[in-house]
Coordinates of C-alpha atoms and ligand atoms in Angstrom, one line a residue:
X276 CA 162.5 69.9 239.8
X277 CA 166.2 70.4 240.7
X278 CA 167.0 67.4 237.8
X279 CA 165.4 69.9 235.5
X280 CA 167.1 73.0 236.5
X281 CA 169.5 71.5 237.1
X282 CA 169.5 70.3 233.1
X283 CA 168.1 74.0 232.0
X284 CA 171.1 75.5 233.4
X285 CA 174.0 73.0 232.2
X286 CA 171.8 73.0 228.3
X287 CA 173.0 77.8 229.2
X288 CA 176.4 76.0 230.4
X289 CA 177.2 74.6 227.5
X290 CA 175.8 76.9 224.1
X291 CA 178.0 79.7 226.8
X292 CA 181.2 77.6 226.9
X293 CA 181.0 77.1 223.2
X294 CA 180.6 81.4 222.5
X295 CA 183.3 82.0 225.9
X296 CA 185.5 79.7 222.7
X297 CA 184.6 81.8 220.0
X298 CA 185.1 84.8 222.6
X299 CA 188.3 83.4 224.0
X300 CA 189.9 82.0 220.1
X301 CA 188.5 84.4 217.4
X302 CA 187.6 87.4 218.9
X303 CA 189.4 88.6 221.7
X304 CA 193.2 87.3 218.7
X305 CA 194.3 91.2 219.3
X306 CA 197.8 91.6 218.9
X307 CA 196.8 89.4 214.7
X308 CA 193.6 92.2 214.3
X309 CA 195.3 94.9 215.4
X310 CA 198.4 94.5 212.7
X311 CA 196.2 92.6 210.3
X312 CA 193.9 96.1 210.5
X313 CA 197.7 98.0 209.8
X314 CA 198.6 95.6 206.7
X315 CA 194.2 96.5 205.4
X316 CA 195.1 100.0 206.0
X317 CA 199.2 99.5 204.1
X318 CA 198.3 98.2 200.8
X319 CA 195.6 101.0 200.7
X320 CA 198.0 103.4 200.9
X321 CA 200.3 102.1 198.1
X322 CA 197.7 102.3 195.6
X323 CA 196.2 105.6 196.7
X324 CA 198.3 107.0 195.0
X325 CA 196.9 106.7 191.3
X326 CA 194.5 104.5 189.3
X327 CA 197.1 103.0 187.5
X328 CA 197.0 99.8 190.0
X329 CA 193.5 99.8 189.6
X330 CA 192.1 97.0 188.4
X331 CA 188.8 96.2 185.7
X332 CA 185.6 95.7 187.5
X333 CA 182.0 94.4 186.5
X334 CA 179.9 95.5 189.0
X335 CA 177.0 92.4 188.7
X336 CA 172.8 94.1 190.0
X337 CA 170.7 91.2 190.0
X338 CA 167.5 92.6 190.5
X339 CA 164.2 90.5 191.4
X340 CA 161.4 93.7 190.8
X341 CA 163.1 97.2 192.1
X342 CA 161.9 99.6 190.2
X343 CA 162.0 101.9 193.4
X344 CA 165.3 101.1 194.0
X345 CA 166.8 100.5 190.8
X346 CA 167.7 104.1 189.1
X347 CA 169.3 105.4 192.3
X348 CA 171.6 102.1 192.7
X349 CA 172.5 103.0 189.4
X350 CA 173.2 107.1 189.9
X351 CA 175.4 105.7 192.5
X352 CA 177.4 104.0 191.1
X353 CA 178.3 106.6 189.3
X354 CA 178.8 108.2 191.8
X355 CA 181.6 105.8 192.9
X356 CA 185.8 107.4 193.3
X357 CA 186.8 104.4 190.9
X358 CA 187.3 105.2 187.1
X359 CA 184.3 104.9 185.3
X360 CA 185.9 103.4 182.0
X361 CA 187.2 100.8 184.4
X362 CA 184.4 99.0 185.6
X363 CA 181.3 97.3 183.1
X364 CA 177.8 97.8 185.1
X365 CA 175.9 94.1 184.1
X366 CA 171.9 94.4 185.4
X367 CA 170.3 91.2 185.1
X368 CA 167.4 91.2 185.8
X369 CA 165.4 87.4 186.4
X370 CA 162.0 89.1 184.7
X371 CA 160.7 91.6 186.8
X372 CA 157.7 92.6 186.1
X373 CA 157.8 96.1 187.3
X374 CA 159.1 97.9 184.2
X375 CA 162.4 97.3 186.6
X376 CA 164.7 96.4 183.7
X377 CA 163.9 99.2 181.1
X378 CA 164.3 102.1 184.1
X379 CA 168.3 100.1 184.8
X380 CA 168.9 101.0 181.0
X381 CA 167.5 104.5 180.8
X382 CA 169.2 104.8 184.1
X383 CA 172.5 103.4 182.7
X384 CA 173.0 105.9 179.4
X385 CA 172.1 109.0 182.2
X386 CA 174.7 108.3 183.9
X387 CA 176.6 107.3 180.6
X388 CA 177.7 104.3 182.4
X389 CA 179.7 101.4 180.2
X390 CA 177.1 98.3 181.1
X391 CA 173.7 95.9 179.5
X392 CA 171.2 95.7 181.6
X393 CA 170.3 91.5 180.7
X394 CA 166.3 90.0 181.1
X395 CA 166.1 86.8 181.8
X396 CA 162.8 86.1 179.6
X397 CA 161.4 83.1 182.6
X398 CA 162.5 83.6 187.2
X399 CA 165.7 81.9 187.9
X400 CA 166.6 82.8 191.4
X401 CA 169.6 85.0 192.5
X402 CA 171.6 82.1 192.7
X403 CA 171.1 80.1 189.7
X404 CA 171.6 84.1 187.8
X405 CA 174.5 84.7 189.3
X406 CA 175.1 80.9 188.3
X407 CA 174.8 83.9 184.9
X408 CA 175.3 86.8 185.8
X409 CA 179.1 85.7 186.5
X410 CA 179.5 83.5 183.6
X411 CA 178.5 86.6 181.3
X412 CA 181.3 89.9 183.0
X413 CA 183.5 91.0 181.1
X414 CA 186.4 91.3 183.5
X415 CA 187.6 88.7 186.1
X416 CA 187.7 91.3 188.5
X417 CA 184.1 90.7 190.3
X418 CA 182.6 92.7 192.4
X419 CA 178.9 91.7 193.1
X420 CA 176.3 93.6 195.1
X421 CA 173.1 94.9 196.6
X422 CA 170.1 96.9 194.4
X423 CA 168.8 98.2 197.7
X424 CA 171.8 98.7 198.8
X425 CA 173.7 102.2 198.7
X426 CA 178.0 102.1 198.6
X427 CA 179.8 104.7 200.1
X428 CA 182.2 106.5 197.5
X429 CA 185.6 104.2 197.6
X430 CA 184.7 102.1 199.3
X431 CA 185.4 99.9 195.4
X432 CA 189.2 101.0 195.4
X433 CA 189.0 100.2 199.0
X434 CA 188.7 96.7 198.2
X435 CA 189.7 95.5 195.3
X436 CA 193.0 97.5 196.4
X437 CA 193.3 94.7 198.9
X438 CA 191.4 91.9 196.7
X439 CA 194.7 92.5 194.4
X440 CA 197.7 92.9 196.7
X441 CA 196.7 91.1 200.2
X442 CA 199.2 87.6 200.2
X443 CA 195.7 84.9 199.4
X444 CA 193.5 86.4 198.7
X445 CA 190.3 85.2 196.9
X446 CA 187.7 87.6 197.0
X447 CA 186.7 90.7 199.5
X448 CA 184.4 91.5 201.8
X449 CA 182.2 95.1 202.5
X450 CA 181.4 95.9 206.1
X451 CA 177.9 97.0 205.7
X452 CA 176.7 99.9 208.2
X453 CA 172.4 99.7 209.0
X454 CA 170.5 102.6 208.1
X455 CA 166.5 103.4 209.9
X456 CA 164.4 106.3 209.5
X457 CA 162.5 104.9 212.9
X458 CA 163.9 104.2 216.1
X459 CA 163.2 101.2 218.8
X460 CA 163.7 97.8 219.6
X461 CA 164.4 97.1 215.6
X462 CA 166.5 99.0 214.6
X463 CA 168.6 98.4 218.3
X464 CA 169.2 95.2 218.6
X465 CA 170.0 95.3 214.6
X466 CA 172.7 98.1 215.5
X467 CA 174.5 95.7 218.5
X468 CA 174.0 92.8 215.9
X469 CA 176.2 95.3 212.9
X470 CA 178.1 95.7 216.0
X471 CA 179.3 92.2 216.6
X472 CA 178.7 91.2 213.3
X473 CA 182.3 94.2 212.3
X474 CA 184.3 92.7 215.5
X475 CA 183.8 89.0 213.9
X476 CA 184.4 89.3 210.8
X477 CA 187.6 91.6 211.8
X478 CA 189.1 89.0 213.1
X479 CA 188.0 86.4 211.4
X480 CA 189.9 88.0 208.9
X481 CA 192.7 88.1 210.3
X482 CA 193.1 85.0 211.5
X483 CA 191.8 83.1 208.1
X484 CA 188.4 84.5 206.5
X485 CA 185.9 85.8 207.4
X486 CA 182.8 84.4 207.3
X487 CA 179.8 84.3 206.0
X488 CA 181.0 88.0 204.6
X489 CA 178.3 90.2 203.5
X490 CA 176.4 89.7 200.3
X491 CA 175.4 93.4 199.7
X492 CA 179.6 94.1 199.1
X493 CA 182.1 91.1 197.5
X494 CA 184.7 91.5 195.2
X495 CA 187.1 88.5 193.9
X496 CA 189.3 87.3 191.3
X497 CA 186.5 84.7 188.6
X498 CA 190.3 83.4 187.6
X499 CA 191.8 82.2 191.2
X500 CA 188.4 81.4 192.3
X501 CA 185.7 78.3 190.7
X502 CA 182.5 81.3 190.9
X503 CA 179.2 79.0 190.1
X504 CA 177.4 78.3 193.5
X505 CA 174.5 75.7 194.9
X506 CA 171.4 77.1 192.5
X507 CA 168.2 75.6 194.8
X508 CA 170.3 76.1 199.1
X509 CA 172.3 78.5 200.2
X510 CA 173.1 82.5 200.4
X511 CA 175.0 84.0 198.2
X512 CA 177.5 85.4 200.7
X513 CA 178.2 82.1 202.1
X514 CA 178.4 79.9 199.0
X515 CA 181.1 82.4 197.5
X516 CA 183.1 82.5 200.7
X517 CA 182.9 79.0 200.3
X518 CA 184.4 78.9 197.5
X519 CA 187.2 80.8 198.0
X520 CA 188.1 78.5 200.9
X521 CA 188.4 75.6 199.6
X522 CA 190.1 76.6 196.9
X523 CA 192.9 76.8 199.7
X524 CA 192.9 81.2 199.1
X525 CA 191.4 83.3 201.5
X526 CA 188.3 86.1 201.9
X527 CA 189.0 89.1 203.5
X528 CA 187.2 92.2 205.5
X529 CA 187.2 95.2 204.3
X530 CA 187.2 97.6 207.5
X531 CA 186.8 100.9 205.9
X532 CA 184.6 99.3 202.2
X533 CA 181.4 101.1 203.7
X534 CA 178.3 99.7 202.3
X535 CA 175.3 101.1 203.7
X536 CA 172.0 99.4 203.6
X537 CA 168.0 100.1 204.3
X538 CA 167.2 97.5 207.3
X539 CA 163.7 96.3 208.2
X540 CA 162.0 98.8 210.8
X541 CA 159.6 96.5 212.4
X542 CA 159.6 93.4 213.8
X543 CA 157.9 91.8 211.1
X544 CA 160.0 92.3 208.6
X545 CA 163.4 92.2 211.3
X546 CA 161.5 88.7 211.4
X547 CA 160.6 87.9 207.7
X548 CA 164.1 88.7 206.5
X549 CA 166.7 87.3 209.4
X550 CA 164.3 83.6 209.5
X551 CA 165.6 83.9 205.5
X552 CA 169.5 84.7 205.8
X553 CA 169.5 82.0 209.3
X554 CA 168.3 79.3 207.1
X555 CA 170.0 80.2 204.1
X556 CA 173.2 80.2 205.6
X557 CA 172.9 77.1 207.9
X558 CA 172.7 75.4 204.7
X559 CA 175.8 76.4 203.4
X560 CA 177.4 75.1 207.0
X561 CA 175.2 71.8 206.7
X562 CA 176.2 71.9 203.3
X563 CA 180.5 71.9 204.3
X564 CA 181.0 70.0 207.0
X565 CA 182.9 68.7 205.9
X566 CA 185.5 71.3 206.2
X567 CA 185.1 71.3 210.1
X568 CA 188.9 70.8 211.8
X569 CA 190.1 69.6 207.7
X570 CA 193.7 70.5 207.9
X571 CA 193.8 72.3 205.1
X572 CA 192.2 75.8 205.7
X573 CA 194.3 76.4 208.2
X574 CA 192.4 78.7 211.6
X575 CA 189.4 78.7 209.5
X576 CA 189.2 75.0 209.6
X577 CA 190.3 74.5 213.6
X578 CA 188.5 77.3 215.3
X579 CA 186.5 79.7 212.6
X580 CA 184.4 77.6 211.3
X581 CA 183.9 73.8 214.1
X582 CA 183.4 77.2 216.3
X583 CA 180.3 79.5 214.1
X584 CA 178.9 76.1 213.6
X585 CA 178.2 74.8 216.9
X586 CA 177.3 78.5 217.4
X587 CA 174.6 79.9 214.8
X588 CA 173.1 76.0 214.2
X589 CA 173.7 73.9 217.6
X590 CA 173.7 76.6 220.6
X591 CA 170.4 78.9 219.5
X592 CA 168.1 75.0 219.9
X593 CA 170.5 74.7 223.6
X594 CA 170.3 78.0 225.0
X595 CA 166.4 78.9 224.5
X596 CA 165.9 74.9 224.9
X597 CA 167.8 75.0 228.5
X598 CA 166.0 78.8 229.1
X599 CA 162.1 77.2 228.2
X600 CA 162.9 73.6 230.6
X601 CA 164.5 76.3 233.8
X602 CA 161.7 78.9 233.8
X603 CA 158.9 75.4 234.3
X604 CA 161.6 73.5 236.7
X605 CA 161.3 76.8 238.8
X606 CA 156.8 77.4 237.3
X607 CA 155.5 73.9 238.8
X608 CA 159.1 73.7 241.5
X609 CA 156.1 75.9 243.3
X610 CA 158.4 77.0 245.8
X611 CA 158.0 81.1 246.7
X612 CA 162.3 81.8 247.5
X613 CA 161.9 80.2 243.4
X614 CA 159.8 82.5 242.1
X615 CA 160.7 85.3 244.5
X616 CA 164.1 84.5 242.8
X617 CA 162.3 84.5 238.6
X618 CA 160.4 87.1 238.9
X619 CA 163.2 89.7 240.6
X620 CA 165.2 88.5 237.1
X621 CA 163.1 89.0 234.7
X622 CA 161.6 92.9 236.3
X623 CA 165.6 92.9 236.0
X624 CA 165.8 92.1 232.6
X625 CA 162.4 94.2 232.1
X626 CA 163.9 97.0 233.0
X627 CA 168.1 96.9 231.7
X628 CA 164.9 97.4 228.4
X629 CA 163.7 99.7 228.3
X630 CA 166.6 101.8 230.8
X631 CA 169.2 101.0 229.3
X632 CA 169.5 101.1 225.1
X633 CA 172.5 99.4 224.1
X634 CA 172.2 96.3 226.8
X635 CA 169.2 96.2 226.0
X636 CA 169.7 96.4 222.3
X637 CA 171.7 94.0 223.6
X638 CA 169.6 91.9 224.7
X639 CA 167.5 91.5 222.9
X640 CA 169.7 91.1 219.6
X641 CA 170.8 88.5 221.3
X642 CA 167.5 86.6 222.9
X643 CA 166.3 87.1 218.9
X644 CA 168.7 86.4 217.2
X645 CA 168.6 82.9 219.2
X646 CA 165.2 82.3 217.7
X647 CA 165.3 83.4 214.3
X648 CA 169.0 81.3 214.7
X649 CA 166.2 77.5 215.6
X650 CA 164.0 78.4 212.9
X651 CA 166.5 78.9 210.7
X652 CA 168.2 76.2 211.6
X653 CA 164.8 73.4 211.3
X654 CA 164.1 75.0 208.0
X655 CA 167.8 75.3 205.9
X656 CA 166.6 71.7 205.5
X657 CA 164.0 72.7 202.4
X658 CA 165.0 74.7 199.3
X659 CA 165.3 78.1 199.5
X660 CA 165.2 79.4 196.1
X661 CA 163.1 82.3 196.0
X662 CA 162.0 85.1 198.8
X663 CA 158.7 88.0 199.5
X664 CA 161.6 90.8 199.8
X665 CA 161.5 93.3 202.4
X666 CA 160.1 96.5 201.7
X667 CA 162.1 99.0 199.7
X668 CA 162.7 102.8 201.6
X669 CA 162.9 105.3 198.2
X670 CA 163.9 108.4 201.0
X671 CA 167.8 108.2 199.5
X672 CA 168.6 111.4 201.6
X673 CA 167.7 109.5 204.3
X674 CA 169.5 107.5 203.6
X675 CA 172.8 109.2 202.8
X676 CA 172.0 111.3 205.5
X677 CA 171.5 109.6 208.1
X678 CA 174.7 108.2 207.2
X679 CA 176.5 111.2 207.2
X680 CA 177.7 111.0 203.6
X681 CA 175.0 113.2 202.3
Ligands
GTP747 N1 167.8 87.5 189.8 C1 167.1 87.2 190.9 N2 167.2 88.3 192.3 C2 166.8 88.0 193.0 C3 165.5 87.5 193.0 N3 165.1 87.8 195.0 C4 166.0 89.4 195.6 N4 166.7 89.5 194.5 C5 167.7 90.0 194.3 O1 169.5 89.8 195.5 C6 169.3 90.5 196.1 C7 169.3 90.6 197.6 O2 167.8 90.6 197.7 P1 167.7 91.1 198.6 O3 165.8 90.4 198.8 O4 167.7 92.2 199.6 O5 168.0 90.4 200.1 P2 168.1 90.7 201.6 O6 169.5 91.8 201.9 O7 169.0 89.2 201.7 O8 167.0 90.5 202.0 P3 165.5 92.0 201.9 O9 165.4 92.1 203.5 O10 164.4 91.6 201.3 O11 166.6 92.4 201.9 C8 169.0 92.4 195.8 O12 169.8 93.0 194.6 C9 167.2 91.6 195.1 O13 167.0 92.6 194.2 C10 165.6 86.3 192.5 O14 164.6 86.0 192.7 N5 166.0 86.3 191.5
MG748 MG1 168.5 93.5 200.7

């Protein structure tokens, strides 16, 4: 049994060694991060005086059966602090059957926004639709945003200011703020996950590029990067980030380009969403393995991509396997002392989960995300074109008020 216990601990140890490398070689780069943050603010400051320097942008909203949220989305775009005459709004509807396209049409007119609705006659899936929409976009600057999220008023201006003047940038991405109606373990774990994700995007950007960034808000220059993405695998954010980085450019995280995303309120919905997202992300890793340790991509190739690949694809399996082997070794040991230690550890974690939201949220989030990543990894070898979206919330007030916007 000792052998099993040691094996279990060794597997967990390897996983934590990788997390440790990511922590020291990426997250702990304090100087790089603070220089990066001040350079972002300086660029935005420079552009804040006049809108004349802001480029024309095509805002693409892909939709499939989004009748419940599309008019809220278009109203939100109309409220953006960006010169209206410099915005083209393109709603690319993938043969919705719930009237999304008509609602979008009316909402564009009501808000006097320059734009149009393009309707597919049969469903093509997000990646294929995205490629078609980008070709349709009149402007080189393309902003991609999801129909179920809301953008903070100055998020587009903050993004474009950085994209236009940040040296070597080919694209930028926003900062997701999850918004909930309820309270509980699902919400705590998502808040904890988003807190870690924000720090990792910031650190990666300071070193080279954020990966994969945030699909709900991406702005890139289609003249600088080949914009078509693979059609039957990979997340849109991951694939677009790869296109930008493989062009020798950087994908920059803009911490004050806020996006409010209504998030899952129960573990069932969260599981669905996260496994699908992890699957599509792992597909991008698997199809771009050549980036690992390639000199062409600076610290992205030497540190960020290989460490993240290991952290998201290998380590979750090592951790879950190690933990299971260790627990089995304890159970099979029939050793009272080990039973007592194991039992006390279990009780300790349970008390933590119940009493301290922050730490409890972190432990839950870590555990749940390892599971989502393992399942996502082993299902990444199957195509992913269509999926069932999580239930759309409709209460606009809930979202903006909770984000201090209303
Ligand atoms: N063209 C097209 N767009 C789609 C399809 N499915 C979803 N979308 C759109 O793609 C964007 C992102 O989809 P979501 O379902 O929100 O993806 P997600 O945020 O990962 O998942 P959720 O948890 O469901 O919000 C939204 O604007 C959807 O309307 C599809 O089959 N075709
Ligand atoms: Mg969504």
